[in-house]
Coordinates of C-alpha atoms (C1' of nucleotides) in Angstrom, one line a residue:
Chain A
X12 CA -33.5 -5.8 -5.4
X13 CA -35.2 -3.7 -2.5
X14 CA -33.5 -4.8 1.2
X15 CA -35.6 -4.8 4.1
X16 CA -34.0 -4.3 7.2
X17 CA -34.8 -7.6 8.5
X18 CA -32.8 -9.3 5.7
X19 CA -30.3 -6.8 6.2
X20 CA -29.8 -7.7 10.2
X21 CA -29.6 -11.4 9.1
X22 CA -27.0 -10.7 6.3
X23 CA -24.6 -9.0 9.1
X24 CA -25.3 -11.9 11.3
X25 CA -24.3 -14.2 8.6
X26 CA -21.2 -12.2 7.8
X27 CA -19.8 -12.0 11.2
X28 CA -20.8 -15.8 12.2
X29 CA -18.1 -16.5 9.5
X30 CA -15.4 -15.1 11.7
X31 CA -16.6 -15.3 15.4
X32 CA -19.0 -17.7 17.1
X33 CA -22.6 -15.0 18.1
X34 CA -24.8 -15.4 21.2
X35 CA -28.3 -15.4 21.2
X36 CA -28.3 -12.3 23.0
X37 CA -25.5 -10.8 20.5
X38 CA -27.8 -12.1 18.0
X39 CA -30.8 -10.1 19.1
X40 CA -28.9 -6.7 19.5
X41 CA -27.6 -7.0 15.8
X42 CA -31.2 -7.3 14.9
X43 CA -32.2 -4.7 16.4
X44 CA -28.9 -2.2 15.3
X45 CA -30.7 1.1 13.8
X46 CA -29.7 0.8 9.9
X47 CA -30.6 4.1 7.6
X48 CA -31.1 1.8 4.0
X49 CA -29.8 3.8 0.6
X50 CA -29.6 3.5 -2.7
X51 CA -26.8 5.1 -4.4
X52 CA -26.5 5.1 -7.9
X53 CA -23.2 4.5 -10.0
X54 CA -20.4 6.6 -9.8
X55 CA -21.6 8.6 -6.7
X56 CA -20.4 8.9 -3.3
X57 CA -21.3 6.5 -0.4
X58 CA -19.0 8.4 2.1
X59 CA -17.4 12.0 0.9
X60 CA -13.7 12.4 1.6
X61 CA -12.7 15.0 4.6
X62 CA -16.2 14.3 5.5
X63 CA -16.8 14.2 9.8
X64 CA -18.3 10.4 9.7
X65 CA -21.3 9.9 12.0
X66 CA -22.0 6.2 10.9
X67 CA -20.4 3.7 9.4
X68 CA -21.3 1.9 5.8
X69 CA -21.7 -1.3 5.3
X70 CA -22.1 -3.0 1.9
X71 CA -25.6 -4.6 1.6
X72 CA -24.9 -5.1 -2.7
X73 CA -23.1 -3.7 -5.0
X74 CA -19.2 -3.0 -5.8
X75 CA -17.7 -0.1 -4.3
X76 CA -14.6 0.6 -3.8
X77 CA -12.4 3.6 -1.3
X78 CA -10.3 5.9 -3.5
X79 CA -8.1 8.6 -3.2
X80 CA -6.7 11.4 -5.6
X81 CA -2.8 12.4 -6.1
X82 CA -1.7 15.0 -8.4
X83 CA -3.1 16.7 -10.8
X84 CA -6.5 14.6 -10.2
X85 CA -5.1 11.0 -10.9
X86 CA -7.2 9.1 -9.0
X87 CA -6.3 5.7 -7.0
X88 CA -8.5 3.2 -5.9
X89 CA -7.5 2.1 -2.6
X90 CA -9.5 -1.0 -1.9
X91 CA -13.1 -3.0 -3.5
X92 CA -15.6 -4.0 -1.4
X93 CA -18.4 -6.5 -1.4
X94 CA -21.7 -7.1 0.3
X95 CA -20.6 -7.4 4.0
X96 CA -18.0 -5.2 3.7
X97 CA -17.6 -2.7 6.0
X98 CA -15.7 0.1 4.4
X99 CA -15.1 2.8 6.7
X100 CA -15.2 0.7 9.8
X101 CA -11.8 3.0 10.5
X102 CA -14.0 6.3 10.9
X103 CA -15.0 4.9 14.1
X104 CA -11.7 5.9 15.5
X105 CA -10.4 8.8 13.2
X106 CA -12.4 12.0 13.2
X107 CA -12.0 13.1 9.2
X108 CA -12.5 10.7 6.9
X109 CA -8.8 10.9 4.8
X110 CA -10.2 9.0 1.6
X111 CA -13.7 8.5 -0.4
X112 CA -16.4 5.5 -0.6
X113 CA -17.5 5.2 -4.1
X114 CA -20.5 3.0 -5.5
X115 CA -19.0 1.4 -8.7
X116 CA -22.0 -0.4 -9.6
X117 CA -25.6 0.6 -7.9
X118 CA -25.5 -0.2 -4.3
X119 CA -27.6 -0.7 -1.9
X120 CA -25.9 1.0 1.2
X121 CA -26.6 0.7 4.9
X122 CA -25.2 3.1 7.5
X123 CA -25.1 2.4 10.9
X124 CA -24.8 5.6 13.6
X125 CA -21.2 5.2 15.5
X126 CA -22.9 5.5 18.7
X127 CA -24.8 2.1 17.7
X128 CA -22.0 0.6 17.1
X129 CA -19.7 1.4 19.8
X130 CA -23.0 0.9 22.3
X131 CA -22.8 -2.9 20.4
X132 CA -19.2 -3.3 20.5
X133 CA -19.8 -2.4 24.6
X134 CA -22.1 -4.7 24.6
X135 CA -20.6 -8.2 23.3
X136 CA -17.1 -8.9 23.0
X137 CA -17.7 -10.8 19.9
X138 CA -19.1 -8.5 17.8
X139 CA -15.9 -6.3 19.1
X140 CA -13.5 -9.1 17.8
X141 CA -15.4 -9.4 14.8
X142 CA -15.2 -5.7 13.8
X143 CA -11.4 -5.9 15.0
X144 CA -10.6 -8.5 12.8
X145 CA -12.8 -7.0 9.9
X146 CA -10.8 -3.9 9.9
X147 CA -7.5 -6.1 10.6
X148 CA -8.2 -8.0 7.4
X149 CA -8.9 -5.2 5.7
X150 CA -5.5 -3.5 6.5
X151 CA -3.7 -6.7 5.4
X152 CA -5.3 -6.4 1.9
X153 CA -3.8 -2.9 1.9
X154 CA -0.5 -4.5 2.8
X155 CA -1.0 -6.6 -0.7
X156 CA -1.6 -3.8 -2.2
X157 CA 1.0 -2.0 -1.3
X158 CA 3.5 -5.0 -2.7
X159 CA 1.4 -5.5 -5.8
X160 CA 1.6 -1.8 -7.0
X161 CA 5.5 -1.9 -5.5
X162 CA 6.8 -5.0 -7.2
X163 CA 4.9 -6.6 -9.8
X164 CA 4.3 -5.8 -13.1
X165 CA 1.3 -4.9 -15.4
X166 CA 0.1 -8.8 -15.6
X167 CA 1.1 -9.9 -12.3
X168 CA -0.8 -7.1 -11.5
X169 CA -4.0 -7.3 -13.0
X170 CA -4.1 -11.2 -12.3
X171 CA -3.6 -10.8 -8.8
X172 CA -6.4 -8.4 -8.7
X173 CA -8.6 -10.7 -10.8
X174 CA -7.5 -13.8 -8.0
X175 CA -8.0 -11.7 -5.4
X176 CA -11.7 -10.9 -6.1
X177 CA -12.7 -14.3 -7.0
X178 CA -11.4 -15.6 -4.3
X179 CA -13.4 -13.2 -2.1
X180 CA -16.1 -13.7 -3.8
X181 CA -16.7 -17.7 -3.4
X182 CA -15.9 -16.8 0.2
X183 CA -18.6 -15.0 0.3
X184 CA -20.9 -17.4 -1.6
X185 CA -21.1 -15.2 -5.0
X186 CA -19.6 -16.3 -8.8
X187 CA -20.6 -19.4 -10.2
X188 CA -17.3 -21.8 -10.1
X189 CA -14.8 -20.0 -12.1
X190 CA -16.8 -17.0 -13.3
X191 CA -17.8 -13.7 -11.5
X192 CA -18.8 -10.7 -11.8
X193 CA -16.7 -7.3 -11.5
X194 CA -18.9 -4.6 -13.1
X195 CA -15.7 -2.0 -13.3
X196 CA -15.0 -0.4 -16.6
X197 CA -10.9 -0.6 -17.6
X198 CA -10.6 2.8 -16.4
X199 CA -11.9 1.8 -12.9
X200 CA -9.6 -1.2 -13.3
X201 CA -6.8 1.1 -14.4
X202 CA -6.8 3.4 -11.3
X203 CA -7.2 0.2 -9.0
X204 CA -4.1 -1.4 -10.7
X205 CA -2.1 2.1 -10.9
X206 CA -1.9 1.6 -14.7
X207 CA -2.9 3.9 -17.6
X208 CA -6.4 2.8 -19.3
X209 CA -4.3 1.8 -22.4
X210 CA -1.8 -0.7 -20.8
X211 CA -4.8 -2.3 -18.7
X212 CA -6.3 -2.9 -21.4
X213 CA -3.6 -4.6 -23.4
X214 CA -2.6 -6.3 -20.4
X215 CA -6.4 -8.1 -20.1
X216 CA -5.1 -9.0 -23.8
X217 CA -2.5 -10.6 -22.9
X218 CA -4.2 -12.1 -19.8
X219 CA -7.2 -13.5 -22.3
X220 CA -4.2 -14.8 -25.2
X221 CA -2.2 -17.0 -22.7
X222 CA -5.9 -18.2 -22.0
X223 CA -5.6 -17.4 -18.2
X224 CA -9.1 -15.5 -18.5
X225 CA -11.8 -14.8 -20.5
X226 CA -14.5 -11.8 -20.4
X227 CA -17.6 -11.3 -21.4
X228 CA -18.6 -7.6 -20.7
X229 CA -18.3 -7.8 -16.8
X230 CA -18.6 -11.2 -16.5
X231 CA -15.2 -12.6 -15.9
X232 CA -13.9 -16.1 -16.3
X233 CA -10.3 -17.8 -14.9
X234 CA -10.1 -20.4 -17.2
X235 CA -6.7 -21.7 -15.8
X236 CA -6.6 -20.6 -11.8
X237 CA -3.2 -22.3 -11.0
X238 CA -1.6 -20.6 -14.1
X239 CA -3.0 -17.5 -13.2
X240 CA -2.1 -17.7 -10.0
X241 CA 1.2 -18.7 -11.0
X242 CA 1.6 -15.7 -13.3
X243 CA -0.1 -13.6 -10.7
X244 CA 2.0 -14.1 -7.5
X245 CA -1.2 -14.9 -5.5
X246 CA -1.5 -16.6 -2.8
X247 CA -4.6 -15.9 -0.7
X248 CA -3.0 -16.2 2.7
X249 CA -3.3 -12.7 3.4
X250 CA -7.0 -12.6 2.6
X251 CA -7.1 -14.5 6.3
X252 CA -10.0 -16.9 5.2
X253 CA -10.4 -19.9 7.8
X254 CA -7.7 -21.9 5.8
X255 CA -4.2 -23.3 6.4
X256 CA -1.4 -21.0 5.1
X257 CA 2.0 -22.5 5.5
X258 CA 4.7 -20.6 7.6
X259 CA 7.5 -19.6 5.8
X260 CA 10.8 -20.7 8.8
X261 CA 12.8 -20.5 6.3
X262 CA 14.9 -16.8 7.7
X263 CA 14.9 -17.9 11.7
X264 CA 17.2 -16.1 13.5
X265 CA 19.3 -15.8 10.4
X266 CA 20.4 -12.4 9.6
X267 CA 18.8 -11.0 6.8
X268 CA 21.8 -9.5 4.8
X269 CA 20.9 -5.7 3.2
X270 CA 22.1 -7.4 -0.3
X271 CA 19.4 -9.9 0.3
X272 CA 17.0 -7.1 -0.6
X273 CA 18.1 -6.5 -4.1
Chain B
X1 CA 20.7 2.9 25.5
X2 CA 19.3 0.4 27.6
X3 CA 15.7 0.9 28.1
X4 CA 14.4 -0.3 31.9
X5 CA 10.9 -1.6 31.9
X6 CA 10.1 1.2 33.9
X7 CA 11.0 3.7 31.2
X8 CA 9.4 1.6 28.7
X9 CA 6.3 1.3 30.9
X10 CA 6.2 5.6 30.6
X11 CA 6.9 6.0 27.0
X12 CA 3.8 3.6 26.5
X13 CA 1.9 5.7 28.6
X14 CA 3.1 9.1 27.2
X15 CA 2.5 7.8 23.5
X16 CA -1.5 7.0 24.5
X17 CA -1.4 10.1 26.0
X18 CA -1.1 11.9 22.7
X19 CA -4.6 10.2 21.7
X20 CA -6.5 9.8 24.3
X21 CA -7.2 10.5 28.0
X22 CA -5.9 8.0 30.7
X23 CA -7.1 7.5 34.2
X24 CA -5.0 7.0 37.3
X25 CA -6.5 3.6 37.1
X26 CA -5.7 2.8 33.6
X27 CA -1.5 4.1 33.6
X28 CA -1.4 2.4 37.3
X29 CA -2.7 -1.1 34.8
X30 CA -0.5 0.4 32.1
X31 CA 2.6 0.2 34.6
X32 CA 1.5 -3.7 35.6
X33 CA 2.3 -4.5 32.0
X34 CA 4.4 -7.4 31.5
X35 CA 7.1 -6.7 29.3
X36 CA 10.1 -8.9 27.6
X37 CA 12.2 -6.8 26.4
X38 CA 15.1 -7.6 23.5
X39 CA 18.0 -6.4 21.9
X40 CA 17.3 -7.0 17.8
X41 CA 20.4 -6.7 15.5
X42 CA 20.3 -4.3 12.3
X43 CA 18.5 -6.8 9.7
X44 CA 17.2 -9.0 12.0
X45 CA 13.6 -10.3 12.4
X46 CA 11.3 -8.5 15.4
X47 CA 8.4 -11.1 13.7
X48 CA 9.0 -13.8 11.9
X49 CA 6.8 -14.0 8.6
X50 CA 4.0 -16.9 8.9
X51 CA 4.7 -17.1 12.8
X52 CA 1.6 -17.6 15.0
X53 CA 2.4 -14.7 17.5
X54 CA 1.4 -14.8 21.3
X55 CA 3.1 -11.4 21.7
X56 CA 2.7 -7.8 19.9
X57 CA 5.8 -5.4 19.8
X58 CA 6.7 -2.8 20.9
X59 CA 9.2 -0.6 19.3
X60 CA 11.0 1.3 22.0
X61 CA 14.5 2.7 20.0
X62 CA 15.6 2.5 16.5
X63 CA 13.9 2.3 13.1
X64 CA 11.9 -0.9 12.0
X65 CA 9.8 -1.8 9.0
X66 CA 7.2 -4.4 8.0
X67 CA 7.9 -6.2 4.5
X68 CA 6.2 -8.6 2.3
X69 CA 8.6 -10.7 -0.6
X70 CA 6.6 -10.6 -4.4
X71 CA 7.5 -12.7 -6.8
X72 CA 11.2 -13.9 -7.5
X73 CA 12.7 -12.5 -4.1
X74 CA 11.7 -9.0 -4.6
X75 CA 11.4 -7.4 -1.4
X76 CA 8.3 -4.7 -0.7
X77 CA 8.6 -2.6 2.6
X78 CA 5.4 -2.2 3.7
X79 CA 5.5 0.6 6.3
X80 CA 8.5 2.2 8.7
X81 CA 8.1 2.5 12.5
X82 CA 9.1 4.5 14.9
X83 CA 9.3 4.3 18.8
X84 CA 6.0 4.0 20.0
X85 CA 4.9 2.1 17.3
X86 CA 3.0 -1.4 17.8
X87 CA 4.1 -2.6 14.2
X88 CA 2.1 -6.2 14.4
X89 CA -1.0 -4.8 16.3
X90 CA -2.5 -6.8 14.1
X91 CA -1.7 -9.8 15.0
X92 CA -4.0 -9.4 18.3
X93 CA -6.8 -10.8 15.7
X94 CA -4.9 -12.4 12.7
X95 CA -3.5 -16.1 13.5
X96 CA -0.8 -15.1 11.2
X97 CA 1.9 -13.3 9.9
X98 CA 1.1 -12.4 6.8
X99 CA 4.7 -10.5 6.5
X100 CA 7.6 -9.8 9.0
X101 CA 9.0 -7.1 10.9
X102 CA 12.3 -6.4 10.4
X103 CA 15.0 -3.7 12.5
X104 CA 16.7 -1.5 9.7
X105 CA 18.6 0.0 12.7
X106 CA 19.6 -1.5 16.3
X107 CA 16.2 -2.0 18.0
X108 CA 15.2 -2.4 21.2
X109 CA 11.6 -4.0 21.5
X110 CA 9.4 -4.4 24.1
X111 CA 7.2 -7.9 23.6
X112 CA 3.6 -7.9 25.4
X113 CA 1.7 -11.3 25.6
X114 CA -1.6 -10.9 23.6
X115 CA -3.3 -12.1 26.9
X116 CA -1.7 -9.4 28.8
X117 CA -3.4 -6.3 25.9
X118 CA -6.3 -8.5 26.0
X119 CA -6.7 -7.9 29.0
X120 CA -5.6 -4.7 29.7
X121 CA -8.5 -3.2 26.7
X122 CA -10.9 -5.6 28.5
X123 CA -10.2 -3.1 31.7
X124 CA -9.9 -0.3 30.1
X125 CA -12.1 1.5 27.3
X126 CA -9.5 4.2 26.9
X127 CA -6.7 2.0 26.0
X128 CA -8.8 0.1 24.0
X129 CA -9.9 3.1 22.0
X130 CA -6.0 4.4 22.3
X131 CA -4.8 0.9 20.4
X132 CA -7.9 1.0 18.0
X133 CA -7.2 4.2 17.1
X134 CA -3.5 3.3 16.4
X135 CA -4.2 0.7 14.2
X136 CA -6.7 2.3 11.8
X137 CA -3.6 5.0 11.4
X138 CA -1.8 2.5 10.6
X139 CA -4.1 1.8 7.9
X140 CA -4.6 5.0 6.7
X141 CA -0.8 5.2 6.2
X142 CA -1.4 1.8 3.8
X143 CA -3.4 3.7 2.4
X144 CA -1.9 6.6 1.5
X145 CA 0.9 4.6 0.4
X146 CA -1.3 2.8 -2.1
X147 CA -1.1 5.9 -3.5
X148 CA 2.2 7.1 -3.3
X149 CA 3.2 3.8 -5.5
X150 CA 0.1 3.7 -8.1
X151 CA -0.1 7.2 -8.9
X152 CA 3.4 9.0 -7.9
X153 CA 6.4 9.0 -10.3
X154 CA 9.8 8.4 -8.4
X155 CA 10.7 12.1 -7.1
X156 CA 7.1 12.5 -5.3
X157 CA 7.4 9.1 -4.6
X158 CA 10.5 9.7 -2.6
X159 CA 9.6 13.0 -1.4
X160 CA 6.8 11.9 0.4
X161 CA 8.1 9.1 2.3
X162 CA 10.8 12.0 3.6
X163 CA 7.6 14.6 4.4
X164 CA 6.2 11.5 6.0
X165 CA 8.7 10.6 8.5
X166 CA 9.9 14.0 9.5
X167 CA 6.3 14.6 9.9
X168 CA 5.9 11.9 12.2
X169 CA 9.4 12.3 13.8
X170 CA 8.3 15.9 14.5
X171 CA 5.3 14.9 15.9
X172 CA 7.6 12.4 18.7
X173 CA 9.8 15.4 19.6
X174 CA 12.4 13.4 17.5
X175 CA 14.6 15.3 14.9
X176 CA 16.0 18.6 15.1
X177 CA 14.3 21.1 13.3
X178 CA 14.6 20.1 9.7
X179 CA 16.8 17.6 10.4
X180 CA 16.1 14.0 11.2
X181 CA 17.9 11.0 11.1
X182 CA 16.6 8.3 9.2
X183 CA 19.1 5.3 9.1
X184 CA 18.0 3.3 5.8
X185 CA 20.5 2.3 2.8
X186 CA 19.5 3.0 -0.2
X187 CA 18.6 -0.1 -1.0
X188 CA 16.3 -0.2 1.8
X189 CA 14.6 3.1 0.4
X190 CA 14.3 1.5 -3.1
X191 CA 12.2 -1.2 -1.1
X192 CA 9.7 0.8 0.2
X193 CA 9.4 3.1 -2.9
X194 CA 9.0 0.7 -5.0
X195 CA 11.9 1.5 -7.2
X196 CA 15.0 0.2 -8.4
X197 CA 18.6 0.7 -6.0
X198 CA 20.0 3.0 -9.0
X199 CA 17.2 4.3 -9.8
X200 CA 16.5 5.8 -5.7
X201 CA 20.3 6.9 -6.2
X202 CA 19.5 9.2 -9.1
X203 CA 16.2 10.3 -7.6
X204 CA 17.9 11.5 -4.3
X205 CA 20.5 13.3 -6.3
X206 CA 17.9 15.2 -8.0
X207 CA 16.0 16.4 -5.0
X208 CA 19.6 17.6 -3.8
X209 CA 20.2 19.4 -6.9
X210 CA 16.6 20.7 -7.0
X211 CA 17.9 21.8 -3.4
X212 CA 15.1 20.3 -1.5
X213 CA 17.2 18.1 0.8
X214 CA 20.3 17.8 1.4
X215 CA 21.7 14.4 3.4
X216 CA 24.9 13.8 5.3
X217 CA 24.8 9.7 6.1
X218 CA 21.8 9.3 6.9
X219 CA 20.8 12.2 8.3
X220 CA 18.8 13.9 6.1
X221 CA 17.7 18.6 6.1
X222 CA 14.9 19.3 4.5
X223 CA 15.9 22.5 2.8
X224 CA 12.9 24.0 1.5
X225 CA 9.8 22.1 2.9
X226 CA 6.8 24.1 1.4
X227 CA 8.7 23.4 -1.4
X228 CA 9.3 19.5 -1.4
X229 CA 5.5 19.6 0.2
X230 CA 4.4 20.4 -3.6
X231 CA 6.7 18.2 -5.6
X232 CA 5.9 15.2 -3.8
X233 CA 2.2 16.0 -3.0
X234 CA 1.7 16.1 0.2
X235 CA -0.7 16.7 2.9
X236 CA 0.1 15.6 6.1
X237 CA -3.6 15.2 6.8
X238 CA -3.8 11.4 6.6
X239 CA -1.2 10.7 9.7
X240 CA -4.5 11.9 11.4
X241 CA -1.9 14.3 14.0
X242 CA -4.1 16.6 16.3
X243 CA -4.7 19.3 14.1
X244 CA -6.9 20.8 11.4
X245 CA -7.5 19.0 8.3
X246 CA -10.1 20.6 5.5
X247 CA -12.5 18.8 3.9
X248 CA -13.2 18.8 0.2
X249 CA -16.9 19.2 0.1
X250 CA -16.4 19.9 -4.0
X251 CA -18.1 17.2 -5.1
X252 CA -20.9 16.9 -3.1
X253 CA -23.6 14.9 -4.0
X254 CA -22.7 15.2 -7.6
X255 CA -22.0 12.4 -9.9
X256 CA -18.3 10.9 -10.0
X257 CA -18.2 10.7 -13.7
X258 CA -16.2 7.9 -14.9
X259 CA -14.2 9.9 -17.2
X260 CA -13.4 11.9 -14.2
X261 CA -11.6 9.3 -13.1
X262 CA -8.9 9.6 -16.3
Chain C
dC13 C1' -30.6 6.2 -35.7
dG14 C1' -27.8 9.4 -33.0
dT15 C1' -25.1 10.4 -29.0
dG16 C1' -22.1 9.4 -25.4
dT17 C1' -19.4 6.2 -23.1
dT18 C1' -16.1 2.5 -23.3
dA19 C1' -12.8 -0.5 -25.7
dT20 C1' -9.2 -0.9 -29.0
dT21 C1' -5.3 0.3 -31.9
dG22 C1' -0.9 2.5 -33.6
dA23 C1' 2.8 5.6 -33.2
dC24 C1' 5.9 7.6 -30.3
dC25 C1' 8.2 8.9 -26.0
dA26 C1' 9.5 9.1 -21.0
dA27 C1' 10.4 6.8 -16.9
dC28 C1' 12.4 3.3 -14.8
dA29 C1' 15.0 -1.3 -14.8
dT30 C1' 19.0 -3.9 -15.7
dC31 C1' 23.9 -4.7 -16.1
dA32 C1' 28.4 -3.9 -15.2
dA33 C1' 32.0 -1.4 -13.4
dA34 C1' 34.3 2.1 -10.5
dC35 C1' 34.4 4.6 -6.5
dT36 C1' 33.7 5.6 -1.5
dT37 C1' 33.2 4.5 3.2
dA38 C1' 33.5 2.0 7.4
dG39 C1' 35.0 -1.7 9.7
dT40 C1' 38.7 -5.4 10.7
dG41 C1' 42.9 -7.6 11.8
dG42 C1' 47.7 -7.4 11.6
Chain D
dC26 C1' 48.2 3.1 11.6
dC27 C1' 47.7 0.7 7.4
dA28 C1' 46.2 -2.6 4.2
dC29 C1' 42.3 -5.4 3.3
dT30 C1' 37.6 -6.3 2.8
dA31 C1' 32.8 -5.9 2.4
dA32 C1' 28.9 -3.0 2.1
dG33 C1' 27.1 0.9 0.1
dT34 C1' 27.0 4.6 -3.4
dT35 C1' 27.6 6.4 -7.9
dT36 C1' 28.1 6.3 -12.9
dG37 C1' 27.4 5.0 -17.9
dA38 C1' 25.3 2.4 -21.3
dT39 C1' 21.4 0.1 -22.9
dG40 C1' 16.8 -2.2 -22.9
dT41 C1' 12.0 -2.6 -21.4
dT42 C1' 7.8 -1.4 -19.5
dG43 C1' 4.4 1.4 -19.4
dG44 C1' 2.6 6.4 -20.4
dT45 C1' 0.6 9.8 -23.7
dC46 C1' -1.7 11.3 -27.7
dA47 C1' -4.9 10.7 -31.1
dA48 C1' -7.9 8.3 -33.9
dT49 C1' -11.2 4.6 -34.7
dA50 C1' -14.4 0.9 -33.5
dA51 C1' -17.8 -1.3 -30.7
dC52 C1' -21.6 -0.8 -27.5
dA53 C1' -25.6 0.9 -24.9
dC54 C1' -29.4 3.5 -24.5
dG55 C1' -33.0 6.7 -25.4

DNA sequence: CGTGTTATTGACCAACATCAAACTTAGTGG
DNA sequence: CCACTAAGTTTGATGTTGGTCAATAACACG
């Protein structure tokens, strides 16, 4: 799996027409967006935390994911991202990068200078609204996040991470029906899920013995979504995908009574 | 405190003007703003959740916060905000809400039509960049609150959300000192720690008896900071304030190996 | 095969949740 | 100003979830 830059160009143009309608003439300025192709092999460093960014990354295959460290070295993993991800769209504004890129399986890696980017963004409004909303969607997942690790536990957890990624995934044309692939080890899973390696992996027990999901190495199935979704919490409203999501009017106006938050 | 739109109109200015550099032109554009301007109740929605919003927010007085519900009811607090803070930036490029803003304290809010911001970053490059550089510290706070929650036991976890907002009270000429005022129940702080109400209760009373803080209402000292700094593990780096921040260049190039991970 | 990583298991323990009750504080109306 | 009330804080007792440690089993790869 070699990327040339041409198939590279058309991959970003495909991404982004998922969100924004493209001009010709955007259209021929993303083809012709300077790219610097790379490999990166497992386990290694796509962007360096505290690093000064000069280019963004964007996800041509692969899994990688942003992480952080707390402590005494327990590490967090902050986010995952997919091919047509862009995951340090944010060092486009901030001058220090405050968190790492990791490869979690090979990737294949393209970075894009800053100055190309802000020269494109200059240049057609669309691709401007595009990357806004990218990086808008992407701080909504954190939001998720931030209630997943808060308020559910170890299943509901895992589940929703499970839902979340298959659900990105069929957005984004990848898995096969039910099945996908998420080539993490449980460790990796662990310090996405803020969980010890031990619990995550009696948690997938459980997950796979109320038949929810079943695993073959990295090769994951959701044998019953609704229950798992059930079980999970999810609902993939927050994810932003061009579907309905049903407004909750339910609190208008009302007063939301401090013993109403438990 | 009733804020006039001129007033309001300056603040905005003054806030940009921490992150960027402003034209006559563009605080002369700035000063055109339209602005609706509301009274909010303690408890009471700023956004709805699941509203389509025409309008971002502007927080000009009191204390706000973003929340998410999980599961049965349980209420996540997603992020606290401060004047100056657009809290549902966002919404400029989601359709919507995918959680609510809320006043913990008696808010005034300034609402701005998404045409009228539209408009304004259409004019202006530096605003634009001002806004866009707001948001993705937004993020970085999600992010860094990812953390807090997956890899933090209770006392950091608390700790740090009290380095955080004198931090960024500080860094608005707001608090005295080691003093600031930060008008949440405990309740509300078990919310965004992702703890129980008792359990914040006992955690607080440690940091008091470890004489780290000490709190009258809800004005809270920090009595030793370098000292509640390293309990709660924090580095103010990721508010991404004007200042130094060094990078960690350790692990250059070398392999993350995944036992490194723990 | 042998070596290193990853997955799994059991035993034990710490952190945190839950429940229920008492106490404190601030606000309200008489 | 006092009694009353409701919200918020504190405490104790007890239970559950998830962490830690340490060992073993299963895999993957040269």
């Amino acid at each position: 799996m070699i990327a040339n830059p041409a198939s590279v160009h058309q991959q970003l143009i495909t991404r982004l027409e998922t969100v924004t309608v493209l001009s010709d003439d955007d259209k021929v300025q993303l083809s012709s967006l300077p790219l610097h192709i790379r490999h990166v092999a497992q386990n290694h460093n796509i962007v360096r935390p505290g690093e000064k960014s000069v280019s963004c990354c964007l996800i041509i295959s692969g899994l990688a994911c942003r992480y952080k460290f707390a402590n005494g070295g327990k590490r967090q993993i902050l986010s995952l991202h997919l091919p047509g991800d862009f995951p340090d769209l944010q060092s486009l504004h901030l001058d220090v990068m405050d968190h790492g890129v990791q490869a979690l399986s090979v990737c294949e890696v393209a970075y894009i200078p800053h100055k190309a980017v802000e020269a494109l963004i200059e240049a057609s409004a669309s691709v401007g609204r595009a990357l806004a909303r990218h990086a808008a969607v992407d701080a909504s997942i954190f939001r998720e996040w931030i209630t997943n690790m808060g308020r559910r536990e170890a299943m509901a957890r895992v589940g929703h991470l499970f839902c979340e990624m298959h659900t990105r995934m069929r957005a984004l044309g990848l898995g096969d029906g039910s099945s996908f692939v998420l080539d993490m080890t449980q460790s990796e899973l662990a310090d996405a899920a803020g969980l010890s390696v031990v619990h995550i992996n009696r948690t997938l027990q459980q997950l796979r013995a109320l038949r929810l999901i079943a695993s073959k190495g990295s090769v994951h199935t959701i044998l019953d979504a609704p229950g798992l979704e059930r079980v999970s919490d999810f609902d993939a409203g927050y994810l932003h995908l061009r579907a309905s999501y049903e407004p909750d009017s339910s609190r208008d106006g009302t007063s939301l009574r401090r013993t109403d938050a438990r």
